[in-house]
Amino acid sequence: NVEASIPEPLREAWRKHSAKEFTNKEEFEKELVRHIETTLARSLYNCDELAAYSGTALAFRDRLIIEWNKTQQRQTFTDQKRVYYLSLEFLMGRALDNAMLNVGMKDAAREGLRDLGFRIEDVISQEHDAALGNGGLGRLAACFLDSLATLNYPAWGYGLRYRYGIFKQEIVNGYQMEIPDYWLDNNPWEFPRHEITVDIQFYGSVKKYQDENGKIGHSWEDGEIVQAVAYDVPIPGYGTKTTNNLRLWSSKASSGEFDFQKFNAGDYESAVADQQNAETISAVLYPNDNLERGKELRLKQQYFWCAASLYDIVRRFKKTKRAWSEFPDQVAIQLNDTHPTLAIVEMQRILIDIEGLEWDEAWGIVTKTFGYTNHTVLPEALEKWSVPLMQNLLPRHLQIIYDINLFFLQSVEKRFPNDRDMLARVSIIEESHPKMVRMAYLAIIGSHKVNGVAELHSDLLKTTLFKDFVEIYGPDRFTNVTNGVTPRRWLHQANPALSSLIAQKLGGHEFLTDLTLLDKLEAFVDDKEFRREWAEIKTKNKLRLAKLIKDTTGYSVNPESLFDVQVKRIHEYKRQQLNIFGVIHRYLKIKGMSNEERKKVIPRVSIFGGKAAPGYWMAKSIIHLINKVAAVVNNDTDVGDLLKVIFIEDYNVSKAEIICPASDISEHISTAGTEGSGTSNMKFVMNGGLIIGTCDGANIEITREIGDQNIFLFGNLAEDVEDLRHRHFYGDFQLDPALAKVFKAIKDNMFGDAGDFAALMASIEEHGDYYLVSDDFHSYVTTHEMVDEAFLNKEEWLAKSITSVARMGFFSTDRVINEYADSIWNVEPLAVKD
Ligand code: F58
């Protein structure tokens, strides 16, 4: 704000007293004690771990703020193109450990805390996860922010500040229960910006008018106003001073005349009710993973956040006094899935209704600005909004959507005359009852690039879902950017011992910002001592997980066993049911063995974790079955350590940081063609775990990078899925005999009342086995036998583990972000000088 800046002659005093960063342990301790004693009003007589956490967080926060301010000033000053990442979800997890590592002061903090009586691990674990996301899509957004800052891109994230993040999961009698996750109390990482507010309009009506030059205009009048208030979160890059901004919007009743009228009329209660009504917009994250329900409040959330973000972006652009034609040279907006698609419509509305541009010029600017990322081909996850709903809530936007559609269909008609079917297929409006707005089509039409998140996924988009659009626009509008993960959180932070062993061998931690350097590890594959250290680290990580399991479930597991992990949202397409049926198969086999035979069994711990959407009954019954199987198997003394089944409740980012480094094998076993990419597959391999998986999502690129001798692939291929389903539909289906035995055990009430699992079995036996559980069962269990075999040969296994890590360089989000920057955004990093 230019008006508020201090005149030059007075700036000397400012510079003299300008805040300084702590640079060593002593200075850190001083800051920590100062915050505990003053900011927190505590003392050495009443400082618990939570207070130590808050003090430490505040000390590190001060450091971030200093660089954050400078970064924003630098970006404003150089005025180059910025990226805006619009995502309804940012699954950030904890911030303190990340801040310590990114600014490179964790060791100072560890020693400082020790001097003052605390263990750093205990302090770090006081922090509540910031869980503003469901799963992969939200976590990807968080990894992107880390890479954008680390690579010095001028970039902002825009999201919603939910009061309740993803629910906390408790398991009660084997059933999932959902507990609200109120996470905002004393969160030191957000900064309310009460001065940055935007009024957001809903409902009302559209009036047509003619201006003094005879030009027709549209004004959107009346309705309700809700206020968006900005909350900013600093995002530090690793080993750089760049600290970017994540802006989250919170909803509040507008303080305008609206309320006062009611208040003056003596209608106090209803004025308060309005207040609460407005606040519900940002109250809660919708907990569905890959399912859209078409709720009005969700559409309100989407528009509220898009409109506030665009207002902010446009305001920033207008300060530069450039011509509108330069907007796409200054601004790139990436849509994380279709949730922010209304931003396209809102931008067009701003340009034509408010700024007075002609339609074509405005539309040219819009399409050059936006890019759209698709994350799924599952039909039930594709967003559609009912036309009457949109008409009521956003009347002007619906008109604009109809106009976009009209011009689009006219252009299609020109290129494909007389193809009425084509027009019906690609129309943004689906002619159903009620009519629906197809958001993915709107996103494609309003963007200059559309990308999928792994090769197979992007190919499927082009050949199935978006086939017509490839014909219309040509193949260049569609591209692939294979996902990644940030090695800072998923290697360095989650697995400090492995990170430091790698650093020892490679002569430093440079691999954390150039992950391709990991390939130098291959030179040490045969080094005995190195292998021993590698194995020792895995064992320690397994002990750490065993402790978490003991503390949370009460079960003891033997860290010598093979740890077999599947953690992700529970969904039929991800096939946790295949896994648990496989576990039952293994259990039955052990039960039928002689003592001699049992000696040859590789002891295994099957570890599950993940949340089911609250209304997704099938997913909930999978969780129930896992827990019932666990109760039987784990208490069967006849089986002992040969098999244990664990369900880790409330799987989240901070638990993932403990689980990923501790796996021997992890499962990525979706029906081929259903998983967009998957990203935990990358996290597990980066931590030296092997994987069993289908030819799906990024498993395919992982195989290409690490070599097919280092991965256990099984199951039908994507190209055969449609045909199999078709055959099942026409009655050509036979339950796999081994799976039939598993079902028999369930039906004999081996795991409690079989009625609880009837629907689960029926979906396979009777209703066409849509996810091909039976078709893949044989290949799945025989591949697990190969896993056992391979695990026996410790040296071979270690060689696979090391080789795989060495070849994972491709899967850093740094590579991913550079690809987006080059091929979609056309932005450059902003070099930081000291
Ligand atoms: C996930 N999508 C994909 N959606 O399933 C996964 O394959 C991919 O690796 C990941 O995105 C990142 O690209 C996903 O997590 C959701 O959770 C949506 C939340 C909002 C409703 C619709 C699903």
Short mmCIF file of N, CA, C and O in Angstrom, two decimals, residues 38-145:
data_model
loop_
_atom_site.label_atom_id
_atom_site.label_comp_id
_atom_site.label_asym_id
_atom_site.label_seq_id
_atom_site.Cartn_x
_atom_site.Cartn_y
_atom_site.Cartn_z
N THR A 38 6.69 -13.88 27.50
CA THR A 38 5.85 -12.71 27.20
C THR A 38 4.66 -13.07 26.32
O THR A 38 3.52 -12.97 26.76
N THR A 39 4.91 -13.56 25.12
CA THR A 39 3.77 -13.85 24.23
C THR A 39 2.80 -14.83 24.88
O THR A 39 1.58 -14.68 24.78
N LEU A 40 3.34 -15.86 25.55
CA LEU A 40 2.48 -16.90 26.11
C LEU A 40 2.17 -16.69 27.61
O LEU A 40 1.36 -17.41 28.18
N ALA A 41 2.87 -15.73 28.22
CA ALA A 41 2.67 -15.47 29.65
C ALA A 41 2.82 -16.73 30.50
O ALA A 41 2.02 -17.03 31.38
N ARG A 42 3.88 -17.50 30.21
CA ARG A 42 4.21 -18.68 31.03
C ARG A 42 5.62 -18.48 31.58
O ARG A 42 6.27 -17.47 31.29
N SER A 43 6.09 -19.44 32.36
CA SER A 43 7.43 -19.29 32.93
C SER A 43 8.07 -20.65 33.09
O SER A 43 7.45 -21.66 32.77
N LEU A 44 9.28 -20.67 33.64
CA LEU A 44 9.92 -21.98 33.84
C LEU A 44 9.18 -22.81 34.88
O LEU A 44 9.42 -23.99 35.02
N TYR A 45 8.26 -22.19 35.60
CA TYR A 45 7.48 -22.96 36.58
C TYR A 45 6.24 -23.61 35.98
O TYR A 45 5.65 -24.48 36.59
N ASN A 46 5.82 -23.12 34.84
CA ASN A 46 4.64 -23.78 34.25
C ASN A 46 4.74 -23.89 32.72
O ASN A 46 3.88 -23.44 31.99
N CYS A 47 5.85 -24.47 32.30
CA CYS A 47 6.04 -24.65 30.86
C CYS A 47 5.95 -26.13 30.52
O CYS A 47 6.86 -26.91 30.78
N ASP A 48 4.83 -26.54 29.94
CA ASP A 48 4.70 -27.94 29.51
C ASP A 48 5.12 -28.08 28.05
O ASP A 48 5.55 -27.10 27.42
N GLU A 49 4.99 -29.29 27.51
CA GLU A 49 5.44 -29.51 26.13
C GLU A 49 4.66 -28.67 25.13
O GLU A 49 5.19 -28.21 24.12
N LEU A 50 3.39 -28.46 25.44
CA LEU A 50 2.59 -27.66 24.52
C LEU A 50 3.10 -26.21 24.48
O LEU A 50 3.21 -25.61 23.40
N ALA A 51 3.44 -25.69 25.65
CA ALA A 51 3.98 -24.33 25.68
C ALA A 51 5.34 -24.27 24.98
O ALA A 51 5.65 -23.32 24.27
N ALA A 52 6.14 -25.32 25.19
CA ALA A 52 7.44 -25.36 24.51
C ALA A 52 7.23 -25.39 22.99
O ALA A 52 7.95 -24.74 22.23
N TYR A 53 6.22 -26.14 22.57
CA TYR A 53 5.89 -26.17 21.13
C TYR A 53 5.52 -24.77 20.66
O TYR A 53 6.06 -24.26 19.67
N SER A 54 4.59 -24.13 21.38
CA SER A 54 4.12 -22.81 20.95
C SER A 54 5.28 -21.82 20.89
O SER A 54 5.38 -21.04 19.93
N GLY A 55 6.12 -21.84 21.91
CA GLY A 55 7.26 -20.92 21.93
C GLY A 55 8.19 -21.16 20.75
O GLY A 55 8.65 -20.23 20.08
N THR A 56 8.48 -22.45 20.51
CA THR A 56 9.38 -22.79 19.39
C THR A 56 8.76 -22.35 18.07
O THR A 56 9.42 -21.77 17.20
N ALA A 57 7.45 -22.64 17.93
CA ALA A 57 6.77 -22.28 16.69
C ALA A 57 6.82 -20.76 16.50
O ALA A 57 7.07 -20.28 15.39
N LEU A 58 6.63 -20.02 17.58
CA LEU A 58 6.64 -18.55 17.45
C LEU A 58 8.03 -18.03 17.07
O LEU A 58 8.16 -17.11 16.27
N ALA A 59 9.05 -18.66 17.64
CA ALA A 59 10.42 -18.24 17.30
C ALA A 59 10.70 -18.48 15.81
O ALA A 59 11.24 -17.62 15.11
N PHE A 60 10.29 -19.66 15.33
CA PHE A 60 10.52 -19.96 13.91
C PHE A 60 9.60 -19.12 13.02
O PHE A 60 9.99 -18.70 11.93
N ARG A 61 8.41 -18.87 13.52
CA ARG A 61 7.48 -18.06 12.75
C ARG A 61 8.07 -16.67 12.50
O ARG A 61 7.97 -16.13 11.41
N ASP A 62 8.72 -16.12 13.52
CA ASP A 62 9.33 -14.79 13.34
C ASP A 62 10.32 -14.82 12.17
O ASP A 62 10.36 -13.91 11.36
N ARG A 63 11.11 -15.87 12.13
CA ARG A 63 12.07 -15.99 11.03
C ARG A 63 11.35 -16.04 9.69
O ARG A 63 11.76 -15.41 8.72
N LEU A 64 10.30 -16.82 9.62
CA LEU A 64 9.57 -16.92 8.36
C LEU A 64 8.97 -15.58 7.95
O LEU A 64 9.02 -15.20 6.79
N ILE A 65 8.43 -14.87 8.95
CA ILE A 65 7.76 -13.61 8.61
C ILE A 65 8.74 -12.64 7.95
O ILE A 65 8.40 -11.97 6.97
N ILE A 66 9.94 -12.59 8.50
CA ILE A 66 10.91 -11.65 7.96
C ILE A 66 11.17 -11.94 6.47
O ILE A 66 11.11 -11.05 5.62
N GLU A 67 11.39 -13.21 6.16
CA GLU A 67 11.68 -13.57 4.76
C GLU A 67 10.42 -13.51 3.88
O GLU A 67 10.49 -13.23 2.69
N TRP A 68 9.31 -13.75 4.51
CA TRP A 68 8.02 -13.70 3.81
C TRP A 68 7.75 -12.27 3.32
O TRP A 68 7.46 -12.03 2.15
N ASN A 69 7.93 -11.31 4.23
CA ASN A 69 7.75 -9.91 3.85
C ASN A 69 8.69 -9.52 2.71
O ASN A 69 8.29 -8.89 1.74
N LYS A 70 9.94 -9.94 2.87
CA LYS A 70 10.93 -9.57 1.84
C LYS A 70 10.57 -10.20 0.51
O LYS A 70 10.71 -9.58 -0.54
N THR A 71 10.13 -11.46 0.57
CA THR A 71 9.76 -12.15 -0.68
C THR A 71 8.62 -11.42 -1.37
O THR A 71 8.66 -11.19 -2.59
N GLN A 72 7.63 -11.02 -0.59
CA GLN A 72 6.49 -10.34 -1.21
C GLN A 72 6.92 -9.00 -1.81
O GLN A 72 6.50 -8.64 -2.91
N GLN A 73 7.79 -8.28 -1.09
CA GLN A 73 8.28 -7.01 -1.62
C GLN A 73 9.05 -7.23 -2.92
O GLN A 73 8.88 -6.51 -3.90
N ARG A 74 9.91 -8.25 -2.90
CA ARG A 74 10.73 -8.55 -4.08
C ARG A 74 9.82 -8.89 -5.28
O ARG A 74 10.02 -8.41 -6.38
N GLN A 75 8.80 -9.69 -5.02
CA GLN A 75 7.92 -10.11 -6.11
C GLN A 75 7.11 -8.93 -6.64
O GLN A 75 6.90 -8.81 -7.85
N THR A 76 6.69 -8.06 -5.74
CA THR A 76 5.94 -6.88 -6.20
C THR A 76 6.86 -5.97 -7.02
O THR A 76 6.50 -5.47 -8.07
N PHE A 77 8.06 -5.81 -6.53
CA PHE A 77 9.01 -4.90 -7.17
C PHE A 77 9.39 -5.37 -8.57
O PHE A 77 9.37 -4.60 -9.52
N THR A 78 9.72 -6.63 -8.72
CA THR A 78 10.15 -7.10 -10.05
C THR A 78 8.95 -7.31 -10.98
O THR A 78 9.12 -7.29 -12.19
N ASP A 79 7.78 -7.48 -10.40
CA ASP A 79 6.56 -7.44 -11.19
C ASP A 79 6.58 -8.40 -12.38
O ASP A 79 6.21 -8.04 -13.49
N GLN A 80 7.06 -9.61 -12.16
CA GLN A 80 7.03 -10.58 -13.26
C GLN A 80 5.83 -11.51 -13.11
O GLN A 80 5.08 -11.40 -12.14
N LYS A 81 5.68 -12.39 -14.07
CA LYS A 81 4.49 -13.25 -14.07
C LYS A 81 4.43 -14.11 -12.81
O LYS A 81 5.43 -14.69 -12.39
N ARG A 82 3.22 -14.19 -12.24
CA ARG A 82 3.02 -15.03 -11.05
C ARG A 82 2.10 -16.20 -11.36
O ARG A 82 1.27 -16.12 -12.25
N VAL A 83 2.25 -17.25 -10.54
CA VAL A 83 1.36 -18.40 -10.64
C VAL A 83 0.39 -18.37 -9.46
O VAL A 83 0.79 -18.12 -8.33
N TYR A 84 -0.86 -18.66 -9.74
CA TYR A 84 -1.85 -18.79 -8.68
C TYR A 84 -2.41 -20.20 -8.74
O TYR A 84 -2.93 -20.62 -9.77
N TYR A 85 -2.25 -20.93 -7.65
CA TYR A 85 -2.71 -22.32 -7.60
C TYR A 85 -4.00 -22.37 -6.80
O TYR A 85 -4.00 -22.17 -5.58
N LEU A 86 -5.11 -22.60 -7.50
CA LEU A 86 -6.42 -22.62 -6.85
C LEU A 86 -6.78 -24.05 -6.47
O LEU A 86 -6.96 -24.90 -7.35
N SER A 87 -6.88 -24.30 -5.18
CA SER A 87 -7.19 -25.65 -4.74
C SER A 87 -8.13 -25.59 -3.53
O SER A 87 -7.88 -24.85 -2.58
N LEU A 88 -9.20 -26.37 -3.58
CA LEU A 88 -10.12 -26.41 -2.43
C LEU A 88 -9.50 -27.17 -1.27
O LEU A 88 -10.06 -27.21 -0.18
N GLU A 89 -8.37 -27.82 -1.53
CA GLU A 89 -7.73 -28.62 -0.48
C GLU A 89 -6.23 -28.35 -0.43
O GLU A 89 -5.57 -28.33 -1.47
N PHE A 90 -5.72 -28.15 0.79
CA PHE A 90 -4.28 -28.13 1.02
C PHE A 90 -4.03 -29.00 2.25
O PHE A 90 -4.31 -28.59 3.38
N LEU A 91 -3.54 -30.19 2.02
CA LEU A 91 -3.36 -31.14 3.13
C LEU A 91 -1.93 -30.99 3.65
O LEU A 91 -1.03 -31.74 3.29
N MET A 92 -1.74 -29.98 4.51
CA MET A 92 -0.38 -29.53 4.84
C MET A 92 0.30 -30.40 5.90
O MET A 92 1.52 -30.47 5.94
N GLY A 93 -0.47 -30.99 6.82
CA GLY A 93 0.18 -31.68 7.93
C GLY A 93 0.80 -30.67 8.87
O GLY A 93 0.35 -29.52 8.95
N ARG A 94 1.86 -31.09 9.57
CA ARG A 94 2.48 -30.18 10.54
C ARG A 94 3.45 -29.21 9.86
O ARG A 94 4.05 -29.56 8.85
N ALA A 95 3.62 -28.05 10.50
CA ALA A 95 4.45 -27.01 9.89
C ALA A 95 5.80 -26.80 10.59
O ALA A 95 6.76 -26.37 9.95
N LEU A 96 5.88 -27.12 11.90
CA LEU A 96 7.10 -26.72 12.64
C LEU A 96 8.34 -27.46 12.14
O LEU A 96 9.36 -26.84 11.83
N ASP A 97 8.26 -28.78 12.07
CA ASP A 97 9.43 -29.56 11.67
C ASP A 97 9.88 -29.10 10.28
O ASP A 97 11.07 -28.88 10.02
N ASN A 98 8.90 -28.93 9.39
CA ASN A 98 9.17 -28.47 8.05
C ASN A 98 9.87 -27.10 8.05
O ASN A 98 10.84 -26.87 7.32
N ALA A 99 9.39 -26.19 8.90
CA ALA A 99 10.00 -24.86 8.95
C ALA A 99 11.44 -24.96 9.45
O ALA A 99 12.35 -24.33 8.90
N MET A 100 11.66 -25.79 10.47
CA MET A 100 13.02 -25.95 11.01
C MET A 100 13.98 -26.46 9.94
O MET A 100 15.10 -25.96 9.79
N LEU A 101 13.52 -27.47 9.21
CA LEU A 101 14.40 -28.07 8.20
C LEU A 101 14.59 -27.12 7.02
O LEU A 101 15.70 -26.99 6.49
N ASN A 102 13.52 -26.45 6.63
CA ASN A 102 13.65 -25.58 5.46
C ASN A 102 14.56 -24.39 5.73
O ASN A 102 15.31 -23.98 4.86
N VAL A 103 14.50 -23.84 6.96
CA VAL A 103 15.42 -22.74 7.23
C VAL A 103 16.77 -23.25 7.73
O VAL A 103 17.69 -22.47 7.96
N GLY A 104 16.89 -24.57 7.90
CA GLY A 104 18.19 -25.15 8.23
C GLY A 104 18.62 -24.94 9.68
O GLY A 104 19.81 -24.85 9.96
N MET A 105 17.67 -24.86 10.61
CA MET A 105 18.04 -24.60 12.00
C MET A 105 17.53 -25.67 12.95
O MET A 105 17.38 -25.42 14.14
N LYS A 106 17.29 -26.87 12.43
CA LYS A 106 16.72 -27.89 13.32
C LYS A 106 17.72 -28.31 14.40
O LYS A 106 17.33 -28.53 15.55
N ASP A 107 18.98 -28.41 14.04
CA ASP A 107 19.97 -28.83 15.04
C ASP A 107 20.08 -27.81 16.17
O ASP A 107 20.14 -28.18 17.34
N ALA A 108 20.08 -26.54 15.80
CA ALA A 108 20.13 -25.49 16.82
C ALA A 108 18.91 -25.60 17.73
O ALA A 108 19.03 -25.48 18.96
N ALA A 109 17.76 -25.86 17.13
CA ALA A 109 16.53 -25.96 17.92
C ALA A 109 16.59 -27.18 18.84
O ALA A 109 16.19 -27.12 20.00
N ARG A 110 17.12 -28.28 18.32
CA ARG A 110 17.20 -29.50 19.14
C ARG A 110 18.04 -29.26 20.38
O ARG A 110 17.62 -29.58 21.51
N GLU A 111 19.20 -28.65 20.15
CA GLU A 111 20.10 -28.40 21.29
C GLU A 111 19.52 -27.36 22.24
O GLU A 111 19.59 -27.51 23.46
N GLY A 112 18.95 -26.33 21.66
CA GLY A 112 18.35 -25.28 22.49
C GLY A 112 17.24 -25.85 23.36
O GLY A 112 17.18 -25.60 24.56
N LEU A 113 16.39 -26.66 22.76
CA LEU A 113 15.29 -27.26 23.53
C LEU A 113 15.83 -28.18 24.60
O LEU A 113 15.31 -28.22 25.73
N ARG A 114 16.89 -28.92 24.26
CA ARG A 114 17.47 -29.83 25.25
C ARG A 114 17.99 -29.02 26.44
O ARG A 114 17.74 -29.38 27.60
N ASP A 115 18.69 -27.91 26.18
CA ASP A 115 19.19 -27.05 27.26
C ASP A 115 18.06 -26.62 28.18
O ASP A 115 18.26 -26.42 29.38
N LEU A 116 16.88 -26.44 27.59
CA LEU A 116 15.77 -25.90 28.39
C LEU A 116 14.86 -27.00 28.93
O LEU A 116 13.80 -26.74 29.50
N GLY A 117 15.25 -28.26 28.68
CA GLY A 117 14.54 -29.36 29.32
C GLY A 117 13.56 -30.13 28.46
O GLY A 117 12.69 -30.83 28.99
N PHE A 118 13.67 -30.01 27.14
CA PHE A 118 12.71 -30.72 26.26
C PHE A 118 13.38 -31.54 25.16
O PHE A 118 14.48 -31.21 24.71
N ARG A 119 12.69 -32.61 24.78
CA ARG A 119 13.11 -33.41 23.62
C ARG A 119 12.40 -32.90 22.39
O ARG A 119 11.16 -32.78 22.39
N ILE A 120 13.14 -32.62 21.35
CA ILE A 120 12.55 -31.99 20.18
C ILE A 120 11.40 -32.81 19.59
O ILE A 120 10.38 -32.26 19.17
N GLU A 121 11.53 -34.15 19.60
CA GLU A 121 10.47 -34.99 19.01
C GLU A 121 9.14 -34.79 19.75
O GLU A 121 8.08 -34.75 19.13
N ASP A 122 9.25 -34.69 21.10
CA ASP A 122 8.01 -34.51 21.87
C ASP A 122 7.38 -33.16 21.59
O ASP A 122 6.16 -33.02 21.56
N VAL A 123 8.24 -32.18 21.38
CA VAL A 123 7.74 -30.83 21.12
C VAL A 123 7.05 -30.81 19.75
O VAL A 123 5.92 -30.32 19.61
N ILE A 124 7.72 -31.37 18.76
CA ILE A 124 7.16 -31.38 17.40
C ILE A 124 5.80 -32.08 17.37
O ILE A 124 4.87 -31.67 16.68
N SER A 125 5.68 -33.16 18.15
CA SER A 125 4.45 -33.96 18.05
C SER A 125 3.28 -33.33 18.80
O SER A 125 2.17 -33.87 18.79
N GLN A 126 3.50 -32.18 19.42
CA GLN A 126 2.37 -31.45 20.03
C GLN A 126 1.47 -30.81 18.98
O GLN A 126 0.32 -30.50 19.23
N GLU A 127 2.04 -30.60 17.79
CA GLU A 127 1.30 -29.83 16.79
C GLU A 127 0.16 -30.63 16.18
O GLU A 127 0.28 -31.80 15.86
N HIS A 128 -0.95 -29.96 16.02
CA HIS A 128 -2.13 -30.54 15.38
C HIS A 128 -1.92 -30.48 13.87
O HIS A 128 -1.51 -29.45 13.34
N ASP A 129 -2.19 -31.58 13.16
CA ASP A 129 -2.07 -31.53 11.69
C ASP A 129 -3.03 -30.49 11.10
O ASP A 129 -4.18 -30.40 11.54
N ALA A 130 -2.55 -29.76 10.12
CA ALA A 130 -3.47 -28.94 9.32
C ALA A 130 -4.00 -29.86 8.23
O ALA A 130 -3.30 -30.23 7.30
N ALA A 131 -5.25 -30.29 8.40
CA ALA A 131 -5.78 -31.37 7.55
C ALA A 131 -6.91 -30.86 6.65
O ALA A 131 -8.02 -31.36 6.68
N LEU A 132 -6.59 -29.84 5.84
CA LEU A 132 -7.61 -29.24 4.98
C LEU A 132 -7.68 -29.97 3.64
O LEU A 132 -7.60 -29.35 2.58
N GLY A 133 -7.81 -31.28 3.70
CA GLY A 133 -7.87 -32.04 2.46
C GLY A 133 -8.29 -33.47 2.73
O GLY A 133 -8.25 -33.93 3.88
N ASN A 134 -8.67 -34.15 1.67
CA ASN A 134 -9.13 -35.53 1.78
C ASN A 134 -8.01 -36.54 1.61
O ASN A 134 -7.92 -37.50 2.37
N GLY A 135 -7.22 -36.35 0.57
CA GLY A 135 -6.23 -37.37 0.25
C GLY A 135 -5.24 -36.83 -0.76
O GLY A 135 -4.71 -35.72 -0.59
N GLY A 136 -5.02 -37.62 -1.82
CA GLY A 136 -3.95 -37.32 -2.78
C GLY A 136 -4.00 -35.93 -3.39
O GLY A 136 -2.97 -35.26 -3.51
N LEU A 137 -5.20 -35.50 -3.75
CA LEU A 137 -5.32 -34.20 -4.42
C LEU A 137 -4.87 -33.06 -3.51
O LEU A 137 -4.15 -32.15 -3.92
N GLY A 138 -5.28 -33.14 -2.24
CA GLY A 138 -4.92 -32.09 -1.30
C GLY A 138 -3.45 -32.14 -0.92
O GLY A 138 -2.80 -31.11 -0.74
N ARG A 139 -2.92 -33.36 -0.79
CA ARG A 139 -1.51 -33.49 -0.44
C ARG A 139 -0.62 -33.04 -1.61
O ARG A 139 0.43 -32.45 -1.42
N LEU A 140 -1.08 -33.32 -2.84
CA LEU A 140 -0.31 -32.87 -4.00
C LEU A 140 -0.18 -31.35 -3.97
O LEU A 140 0.90 -30.80 -4.23
N ALA A 141 -1.28 -30.67 -3.64
CA ALA A 141 -1.25 -29.20 -3.59
C ALA A 141 -0.21 -28.74 -2.55
O ALA A 141 0.52 -27.77 -2.78
N ALA A 142 -0.14 -29.44 -1.43
CA ALA A 142 0.83 -29.07 -0.39
C ALA A 142 2.27 -29.30 -0.87
O ALA A 142 3.16 -28.47 -0.64
N CYS A 143 2.50 -30.42 -1.55
CA CYS A 143 3.85 -30.68 -2.09
C CYS A 143 4.20 -29.62 -3.14
O CYS A 143 5.36 -29.18 -3.22
N PHE A 144 3.22 -29.22 -3.94
CA PHE A 144 3.48 -28.19 -4.96
C PHE A 144 3.92 -26.88 -4.32
O PHE A 144 4.84 -26.23 -4.79
N LEU A 145 3.26 -26.50 -3.22
CA LEU A 145 3.64 -25.25 -2.57
C LEU A 145 5.09 -25.32 -2.11
O LEU A 145 5.85 -24.36 -2.24
#
